[in-house]
Amino acid sequence: MGIAVPDQVRGPVITGWSAVSPYGIGRDAFVQGVSSGRATVSVLDTDKWPGPDELACLVPDFDVREVLGKKGTRSMDRVTGLAVTAVRELLRDETRQRDPFADEEVAALVLGTTTGSAQSMMDLTRDTWINEAPFHVDPGRFPNTVMNCAAGQCAIWYGLKGPNTTVAGGRASGLLALNYARRLLTAGRAHTILCGAAEEYSPARSWLERHTRHPDENATVLGEGCAVLRLQPPGTHPHPLAELLCITTAITHPHHITTTLAHTIKRALHQTRLNPHDIWAVSPSTPPGTTADHERNALDLIFTDHTPHHIPAPGPIGDTAAATATFQITTLLSHHQQHPQPPNRIALITAIDRDGVLATALLRLL
């Protein structure tokens, strides 16, 4: 198999990552979980989780104040706690210090999400109706209702002085955020970018899913977590993990996902001057229900006489919604860590949201 990409690294590179997932907190827990493939589904305590679900995949024993301490966390909601913890783990792995960025270094953060915290929004709205007056609410909880709260708190906690952005695109959010981060980096807006996506489990999200999902998605078990990548320019790190070659996106009618996704993949291959035979591995997002069939059909249209290695999305941690695509990338990197391959192999990541938001990424493993 010939690789058309030159040996020298030209695009932005992933130089580190970490995750908070139902496998546990930190990169090592995620790698071990992916390697074992163990199940993470647990029976919910209905007193703590008064929603319609009986099962969910939760980050084990995750309590914001216990994980991050009592200072600055009194009003912090779950999705913000997951994001702040994931960034902490990434920086701890790489620098062993709380404030790892020099004053002159412009560090940015881009975080993918679905809606931020649906629970925080609904709780505050409920308080305006049931309290004696609509303004009798806890002001400390108001910031949680804003979609970019988690990203903003990460910047405050760790001194990120560069651009701070939240990108909402459902299950494709992770790749959309990575594409936004790539543009920031190539435009010189930041020297290093922390890029990821977060999703919390909550009764509010559970009810929203119950009322919006398609009938073929009723067996879905919801999960939660946050994964964060560190993206830097080429040549700035001695041992990069992967090069970001290309990201392509599209929006289509849900009935046209197969043809549109196939076209989106072809655009990525054309932009990188690759052909299907150059792709070593594929990581499909495998969304719930029949949407997964559209994704599989699109891949069959591309790989007609070549079968790349299949790296499944981390299904044992449940439907992590906005965090899915970033978890696909961390699963790919975990697999590469556990089963080293010769360098320069190309992997394709695909992400699909049921509403027709599509994204693909090509990564070169280093």
GROMACS .gro file of C-alpha atoms in nm:
model
  366
    1MET     CA    1   0.000   0.000   0.000
    2GLY     CA    2   0.156   0.330  -0.106
    3ILE     CA    3   0.116   0.644   0.102
    4ALA     CA    4   0.083   0.959  -0.108
    5VAL     CA    5   0.139   1.196   0.185
    6PRO     CA    6   0.502   1.317   0.210
    7ASP     CA    7   0.707   1.212   0.511
    8GLN     CA    8   0.750   1.565   0.647
    9VAL     CA    9   0.474   1.694   0.871
   10ARG     CA   10   0.298   2.000   0.729
   11GLY     CA   11  -0.036   2.022   0.905
   12PRO     CA   12  -0.127   2.085   1.269
   13VAL     CA   13  -0.036   1.798   1.498
   14ILE     CA   14  -0.201   1.636   1.798
   15THR     CA   15   0.060   1.631   2.073
   16GLY     CA   16  -0.141   1.512   2.371
   17TRP     CA   17  -0.484   1.411   2.492
   18SER     CA   18  -0.684   1.305   2.793
   19ALA     CA   19  -1.036   1.195   2.873
   20VAL     CA   20  -1.296   1.171   3.144
   21SER     CA   21  -1.532   0.888   3.056
   22PRO     CA   22  -1.730   0.601   3.205
   23TYR     CA   23  -1.398   0.414   3.199
   24GLY     CA   24  -1.270   0.658   3.461
   25ILE     CA   25  -1.073   0.981   3.490
   26GLY     CA   26  -0.759   1.030   3.286
   27ARG     CA   27  -0.581   0.898   2.982
   28ASP     CA   28  -0.461   0.572   3.139
   29ALA     CA   29  -0.813   0.476   3.247
   30PHE     CA   30  -0.941   0.535   2.894
   31VAL     CA   31  -0.662   0.336   2.728
   32GLN     CA   32  -0.721   0.045   2.965
   33GLY     CA   33  -1.096   0.062   2.908
   34VAL     CA   34  -1.060   0.063   2.530
   35SER     CA   35  -0.814  -0.228   2.550
   36SER     CA   36  -1.046  -0.437   2.766
   37GLY     CA   37  -1.372  -0.331   2.601
   38ARG     CA   38  -1.544  -0.369   2.935
   39ALA     CA   39  -1.904  -0.261   2.979
   40THR     CA   40  -1.980   0.053   3.180
   41VAL     CA   41  -2.359   0.038   3.198
   42SER     CA   42  -2.501   0.082   3.547
   43VAL     CA   43  -2.849   0.079   3.699
   44LEU     CA   44  -2.952   0.432   3.794
   45ASP     CA   45  -3.052   0.542   4.141
   46THR     CA   46  -3.391   0.697   4.067
   47ASP     CA   47  -3.367   0.926   4.369
   48LYS     CA   48  -3.052   1.085   4.227
   49TRP     CA   49  -3.147   1.055   3.859
   50PRO     CA   50  -3.527   1.109   3.838
   51GLY     CA   51  -3.556   1.063   3.464
   52PRO     CA   52  -3.712   0.804   3.236
   53ASP     CA   53  -3.395   0.595   3.200
   54GLU     CA   54  -3.318   0.286   3.403
   55LEU     CA   55  -2.964   0.247   3.269
   56ALA     CA   56  -2.683   0.486   3.180
   57CYS     CA   57  -2.306   0.495   3.138
   58LEU     CA   58  -2.177   0.741   3.399
   59VAL     CA   59  -1.829   0.857   3.491
   60PRO     CA   60  -1.776   0.645   3.805
   61ASP     CA   61  -1.814   0.829   4.136
   62PHE     CA   62  -1.793   1.168   3.967
   63ASP     CA   63  -1.877   1.449   4.205
   64VAL     CA   64  -1.757   1.794   4.099
   65ARG     CA   65  -1.659   1.913   4.448
   66GLU     CA   66  -1.480   1.590   4.535
   67VAL     CA   67  -1.287   1.580   4.208
   68LEU     CA   68  -1.197   1.950   4.178
   69GLY     CA   69  -1.217   2.065   4.540
   70LYS     CA   70  -1.456   2.304   4.710
   71LYS     CA   71  -1.298   2.629   4.593
   72GLY     CA   72  -1.484   2.774   4.294
   73THR     CA   73  -1.713   2.475   4.247
   74ARG     CA   74  -2.019   2.552   4.463
   75SER     CA   75  -2.234   2.636   4.163
   76MET     CA   76  -2.046   2.439   3.896
   77ASP     CA   77  -2.267   2.204   3.697
   78ARG     CA   78  -2.177   1.858   3.576
   79VAL     CA   79  -2.078   1.929   3.215
   80THR     CA   80  -1.849   2.213   3.329
   81GLY     CA   81  -1.695   1.985   3.590
   82LEU     CA   82  -1.631   1.717   3.327
   83ALA     CA   83  -1.461   1.968   3.095
   84VAL     CA   84  -1.249   2.132   3.367
   85THR     CA   85  -1.141   1.787   3.488
   86ALA     CA   86  -1.047   1.667   3.140
   87VAL     CA   87  -0.835   1.977   3.078
   88ARG     CA   88  -0.673   1.933   3.420
   89GLU     CA   89  -0.580   1.575   3.335
   90LEU     CA   90  -0.430   1.675   3.001
   91LEU     CA   91  -0.219   1.951   3.153
   92ARG     CA   92  -0.119   1.735   3.448
   93ASP     CA   93   0.004   1.461   3.217
   94GLU     CA   94   0.212   1.704   3.014
   95THR     CA   95   0.339   1.966   3.253
   96ARG     CA   96   0.276   1.857   3.612
   97GLN     CA   97   0.170   2.208   3.705
   98ARG     CA   98  -0.153   2.405   3.737
   99ASP     CA   99  -0.054   2.709   3.525
  100PRO     CA  100   0.144   2.553   3.237
  101PHE     CA  101   0.140   2.840   2.991
  102ALA     CA  102   0.403   3.109   2.980
  103ASP     CA  103   0.282   3.468   2.971
  104GLU     CA  104   0.386   3.507   2.611
  105GLU     CA  105   0.220   3.186   2.492
  106VAL     CA  106  -0.126   3.233   2.346
  107ALA     CA  107  -0.326   2.923   2.436
  108ALA     CA  108  -0.682   2.881   2.309
  109LEU     CA  109  -0.964   2.644   2.387
  110VAL     CA  110  -1.237   2.514   2.156
  111LEU     CA  111  -1.508   2.295   2.307
  112GLY     CA  112  -1.782   2.107   2.127
  113THR     CA  113  -2.125   2.062   2.282
  114THR     CA  114  -2.488   1.990   2.206
  115THR     CA  115  -2.658   2.260   2.411
  116GLY     CA  116  -2.425   2.309   2.706
  117SER     CA  117  -2.612   2.189   3.016
  118ALA     CA  118  -2.978   2.122   2.947
  119GLN     CA  119  -3.024   2.048   3.317
  120SER     CA  120  -2.894   2.390   3.423
  121MET     CA  121  -3.121   2.564   3.174
  122MET     CA  122  -3.429   2.374   3.286
  123ASP     CA  123  -3.351   2.410   3.656
  124LEU     CA  124  -3.320   2.787   3.635
  125THR     CA  125  -3.632   2.816   3.422
  126ARG     CA  126  -3.823   2.603   3.672
  127ASP     CA  127  -3.710   2.823   3.960
  128THR     CA  128  -3.846   3.133   3.788
  129TRP     CA  129  -4.189   2.969   3.784
  130ILE     CA  130  -4.210   2.804   4.126
  131ASN     CA  131  -4.034   3.062   4.346
  132GLU     CA  132  -4.222   3.352   4.502
  133ALA     CA  133  -4.092   3.589   4.235
  134PRO     CA  134  -3.932   3.507   3.897
  135PHE     CA  135  -3.608   3.681   3.999
  136HIS     CA  136  -3.573   3.473   4.316
  137VAL     CA  137  -3.311   3.244   4.167
  138ASP     CA  138  -2.955   3.154   4.266
  139PRO     CA  139  -2.743   3.404   4.067
  140GLY     CA  140  -2.441   3.178   4.101
  141ARG     CA  141  -2.613   2.921   3.882
  142PHE     CA  142  -2.706   3.159   3.603
  143PRO     CA  143  -2.371   3.126   3.415
  144ASN     CA  144  -2.436   2.752   3.382
  145THR     CA  145  -2.731   2.825   3.156
  146VAL     CA  146  -2.505   2.981   2.892
  147MET     CA  147  -2.378   2.736   2.633
  148ASN     CA  148  -2.015   2.852   2.659
  149CYS     CA  149  -1.995   2.824   3.038
  150ALA     CA  150  -1.777   2.510   3.036
  151ALA     CA  151  -1.524   2.657   2.792
  152GLY     CA  152  -1.510   2.983   2.986
  153GLN     CA  153  -1.450   2.806   3.316
  154CYS     CA  154  -1.166   2.602   3.163
  155ALA     CA  155  -1.000   2.926   3.054
  156ILE     CA  156  -1.041   3.082   3.398
  157TRP     CA  157  -0.909   2.780   3.584
  158TYR     CA  158  -0.599   2.728   3.371
  159GLY     CA  159  -0.508   3.071   3.244
  160LEU     CA  160  -0.593   3.024   2.878
  161LYS     CA  161  -0.555   3.374   2.735
  162GLY     CA  162  -0.629   3.301   2.369
  163PRO     CA  163  -0.958   3.262   2.185
  164ASN     CA  164  -1.227   3.074   2.376
  165THR     CA  165  -1.494   2.916   2.160
  166THR     CA  166  -1.788   2.682   2.193
  167VAL     CA  167  -1.909   2.491   1.886
  168ALA     CA  168  -2.249   2.319   1.886
  169GLY     CA  169  -2.317   2.054   1.623
  170GLY     CA  170  -2.460   1.747   1.791
  171ARG     CA  171  -2.264   1.427   1.737
  172ALA     CA  172  -2.037   1.601   1.484
  173SER     CA  173  -1.932   1.866   1.739
  174GLY     CA  174  -1.592   1.712   1.808
  175LEU     CA  175  -1.481   1.735   1.444
  176LEU     CA  176  -1.640   2.076   1.396
  177ALA     CA  177  -1.448   2.200   1.700
  178LEU     CA  178  -1.127   2.046   1.566
  179ASN     CA  179  -1.179   2.221   1.233
  180TYR     CA  180  -1.231   2.553   1.410
  181ALA     CA  181  -0.915   2.491   1.613
  182ARG     CA  182  -0.722   2.414   1.295
  183ARG     CA  183  -0.825   2.746   1.144
  184LEU     CA  184  -0.724   2.935   1.458
  185LEU     CA  185  -0.384   2.770   1.449
  186THR     CA  186  -0.315   2.824   1.079
  187ALA     CA  187  -0.426   3.188   1.111
  188GLY     CA  188  -0.175   3.243   1.391
  189ARG     CA  189  -0.444   3.326   1.649
  190ALA     CA  190  -0.292   3.085   1.902
  191HIS     CA  191   0.029   2.891   1.962
  192THR     CA  192  -0.140   2.590   2.117
  193ILE     CA  193  -0.505   2.489   2.127
  194LEU     CA  194  -0.690   2.260   2.362
  195CYS     CA  195  -0.974   2.115   2.159
  196GLY     CA  196  -1.240   1.873   2.271
  197ALA     CA  197  -1.606   1.808   2.338
  198ALA     CA  198  -1.817   1.740   2.645
  199GLU     CA  199  -2.155   1.589   2.724
  200GLU     CA  200  -2.319   1.532   3.062
  201TYR     CA  201  -2.580   1.282   3.165
  202SER     CA  202  -2.878   1.438   3.340
  203PRO     CA  203  -3.253   1.382   3.384
  204ALA     CA  204  -3.316   1.681   3.156
  205ARG     CA  205  -3.106   1.534   2.875
  206SER     CA  206  -3.274   1.199   2.932
  207TRP     CA  207  -3.623   1.349   2.890
  208LEU     CA  208  -3.516   1.547   2.582
  209GLU     CA  209  -3.377   1.232   2.424
  210ARG     CA  210  -3.690   1.039   2.510
  211HIS     CA  211  -3.911   1.291   2.329
  212THR     CA  212  -3.687   1.363   2.028
  213ARG     CA  213  -3.525   1.035   1.934
  214HIS     CA  214  -3.658   0.827   1.649
  215PRO     CA  215  -3.843   0.500   1.724
  216ASP     CA  216  -3.546   0.296   1.601
  217GLU     CA  217  -3.324   0.464   1.863
  218ASN     CA  218  -3.527   0.362   2.169
  219ALA     CA  219  -3.271   0.104   2.284
  220THR     CA  220  -2.999   0.369   2.314
  221VAL     CA  221  -2.815   0.388   2.648
  222LEU     CA  222  -2.690   0.741   2.718
  223GLY     CA  223  -2.333   0.806   2.827
  224GLU     CA  224  -2.130   1.107   2.926
  225GLY     CA  225  -1.776   1.242   2.938
  226CYS     CA  226  -1.525   1.483   2.792
  227ALA     CA  227  -1.218   1.428   2.576
  228VAL     CA  228  -0.959   1.696   2.502
  229LEU     CA  229  -0.678   1.705   2.244
  230ARG     CA  230  -0.378   1.936   2.234
  231LEU     CA  231  -0.322   2.080   1.886
  232GLN     CA  232   0.003   2.256   1.791
  233PRO     CA  233   0.182   2.373   1.476
  234PRO     CA  234   0.415   2.124   1.307
  235GLY     CA  235   0.771   2.125   1.435
  236THR     CA  236   0.688   2.250   1.784
  237HIS     CA  237   0.680   1.911   1.959
  238PRO     CA  238   0.946   1.639   1.944
  239HIS     CA  239   0.703   1.347   1.944
  240PRO     CA  240   0.365   1.434   1.792
  241LEU     CA  241   0.099   1.165   1.793
  242ALA     CA  242  -0.085   1.243   1.471
  243GLU     CA  243  -0.105   1.501   1.194
  244LEU     CA  244  -0.439   1.653   1.102
  245LEU     CA  245  -0.451   1.631   0.724
  246CYS     CA  246  -0.801   1.749   0.645
  247ILE     CA  247  -1.152   1.804   0.777
  248THR     CA  248  -1.457   1.831   0.554
  249THR     CA  249  -1.812   1.912   0.664
  250ALA     CA  250  -2.161   1.917   0.519
  251ILE     CA  251  -2.525   1.967   0.613
  252THR     CA  252  -2.791   1.762   0.440
  253HIS     CA  253  -3.142   1.627   0.473
  254PRO     CA  254  -3.146   1.314   0.692
  255HIS     CA  255  -3.271   1.112   0.392
  256HIS     CA  256  -2.962   1.209   0.190
  257ILE     CA  257  -2.695   1.119   0.445
  258THR     CA  258  -2.551   0.829   0.244
  259THR     CA  259  -2.477   1.023  -0.074
  260THR     CA  260  -2.371   1.342   0.106
  261LEU     CA  261  -2.133   1.161   0.341
  262ALA     CA  262  -1.979   0.972   0.049
  263HIS     CA  263  -1.926   1.304  -0.130
  264THR     CA  264  -1.778   1.457   0.187
  265ILE     CA  265  -1.527   1.171   0.213
  266LYS     CA  266  -1.437   1.209  -0.156
  267ARG     CA  267  -1.369   1.580  -0.099
  268ALA     CA  268  -1.134   1.495   0.187
  269LEU     CA  269  -0.948   1.242  -0.027
  270HIS     CA  270  -0.927   1.489  -0.316
  271GLN     CA  271  -0.792   1.769  -0.095
  272THR     CA  272  -0.518   1.544   0.042
  273ARG     CA  273  -0.445   1.373  -0.293
  274LEU     CA  274  -0.522   1.034  -0.144
  275ASN     CA  275  -0.728   0.747  -0.277
  276PRO     CA  276  -0.931   0.488  -0.082
  277HIS     CA  277  -0.646   0.237  -0.093
  278ASP     CA  278  -0.433   0.477   0.112
  279ILE     CA  279  -0.669   0.459   0.408
  280TRP     CA  280  -0.540   0.219   0.672
  281ALA     CA  281  -0.826   0.246   0.921
  282VAL     CA  282  -1.177   0.385   0.947
  283SER     CA  283  -1.353   0.494   1.267
  284PRO     CA  284  -1.726   0.540   1.200
  285SER     CA  285  -1.938   0.715   1.460
  286THR     CA  286  -2.205   0.441   1.450
  287PRO     CA  287  -2.496   0.663   1.557
  288PRO     CA  288  -2.809   0.506   1.705
  289GLY     CA  289  -3.076   0.357   1.484
  290THR     CA  290  -3.089   0.350   1.106
  291THR     CA  291  -2.857   0.651   1.075
  292ALA     CA  292  -2.574   0.402   1.126
  293ASP     CA  293  -2.694   0.219   0.815
  294HIS     CA  294  -2.654   0.539   0.610
  295GLU     CA  295  -2.301   0.580   0.743
  296ARG     CA  296  -2.212   0.220   0.662
  297ASN     CA  297  -2.361   0.249   0.313
  298ALA     CA  298  -2.155   0.563   0.245
  299LEU     CA  299  -1.837   0.384   0.347
  300ASP     CA  300  -1.929   0.091   0.120
  301LEU     CA  301  -1.959   0.335  -0.171
  302ILE     CA  302  -1.606   0.461  -0.105
  303PHE     CA  303  -1.430   0.134  -0.025
  304THR     CA  304  -1.551  -0.086  -0.306
  305ASP     CA  305  -1.239  -0.302  -0.348
  306HIS     CA  306  -1.042  -0.224  -0.032
  307THR     CA  307  -1.137  -0.298   0.328
  308PRO     CA  308  -0.959  -0.073   0.577
  309HIS     CA  309  -0.904  -0.171   0.937
  310HIS     CA  310  -1.215  -0.102   1.147
  311ILE     CA  311  -1.171   0.089   1.473
  312PRO     CA  312  -1.513   0.104   1.633
  313ALA     CA  313  -1.646   0.403   1.824
  314PRO     CA  314  -1.630   0.339   2.199
  315GLY     CA  315  -1.977   0.186   2.225
  316PRO     CA  316  -1.930   0.048   2.579
  317ILE     CA  317  -1.940   0.404   2.718
  318GLY     CA  318  -2.286   0.470   2.573
  319ASP     CA  319  -2.415   0.745   2.346
  320THR     CA  320  -2.193   1.040   2.438
  321ALA     CA  321  -2.358   1.269   2.182
  322ALA     CA  322  -2.139   1.579   2.128
  323ALA     CA  323  -1.831   1.405   2.271
  324THR     CA  324  -1.856   1.105   2.036
  325ALA     CA  325  -1.620   1.221   1.760
  326THR     CA  326  -1.346   1.329   2.001
  327PHE     CA  327  -1.377   0.993   2.177
  328GLN     CA  328  -1.338   0.829   1.835
  329ILE     CA  329  -1.004   1.008   1.795
  330THR     CA  330  -0.886   0.916   2.145
  331THR     CA  331  -0.991   0.556   2.078
  332LEU     CA  332  -0.784   0.560   1.759
  333LEU     CA  333  -0.484   0.700   1.948
  334SER     CA  334  -0.535   0.445   2.226
  335HIS     CA  335  -0.544   0.163   1.972
  336HIS     CA  336  -0.225   0.295   1.810
  337GLN     CA  337  -0.059   0.311   2.153
  338GLN     CA  338  -0.158  -0.045   2.237
  339HIS     CA  339  -0.087  -0.185   1.889
  340PRO     CA  340   0.191   0.028   1.731
  341GLN     CA  341   0.192   0.043   1.353
  342PRO     CA  342   0.451   0.177   1.111
  343PRO     CA  343   0.427   0.558   1.087
  344ASN     CA  344   0.240   0.751   0.818
  345ARG     CA  345  -0.068   0.534   0.819
  346ILE     CA  346  -0.388   0.724   0.741
  347ALA     CA  347  -0.710   0.699   0.940
  348LEU     CA  348  -1.054   0.828   0.844
  349ILE     CA  349  -1.297   0.952   1.110
  350THR     CA  350  -1.664   1.002   1.022
  351ALA     CA  351  -1.927   1.174   1.236
  352ILE     CA  352  -2.300   1.202   1.177
  353ASP     CA  353  -2.577   1.375   1.366
  354ARG     CA  354  -2.934   1.254   1.314
  355ASP     CA  355  -3.033   1.602   1.194
  356GLY     CA  356  -2.796   1.581   0.896
  357VAL     CA  357  -2.475   1.749   1.020
  358LEU     CA  358  -2.179   1.554   0.881
  359ALA     CA  359  -1.803   1.576   0.925
  360THR     CA  360  -1.500   1.371   0.827
  361ALA     CA  361  -1.136   1.394   0.929
  362LEU     CA  362  -0.818   1.240   0.791
  363LEU     CA  363  -0.536   1.183   1.040
  364ARG     CA  364  -0.184   1.059   0.975
  365LEU     CA  365  -0.053   0.856   1.268
  366LEU     CA  366   0.306   0.941   1.357
   0.00000   0.00000   0.00000
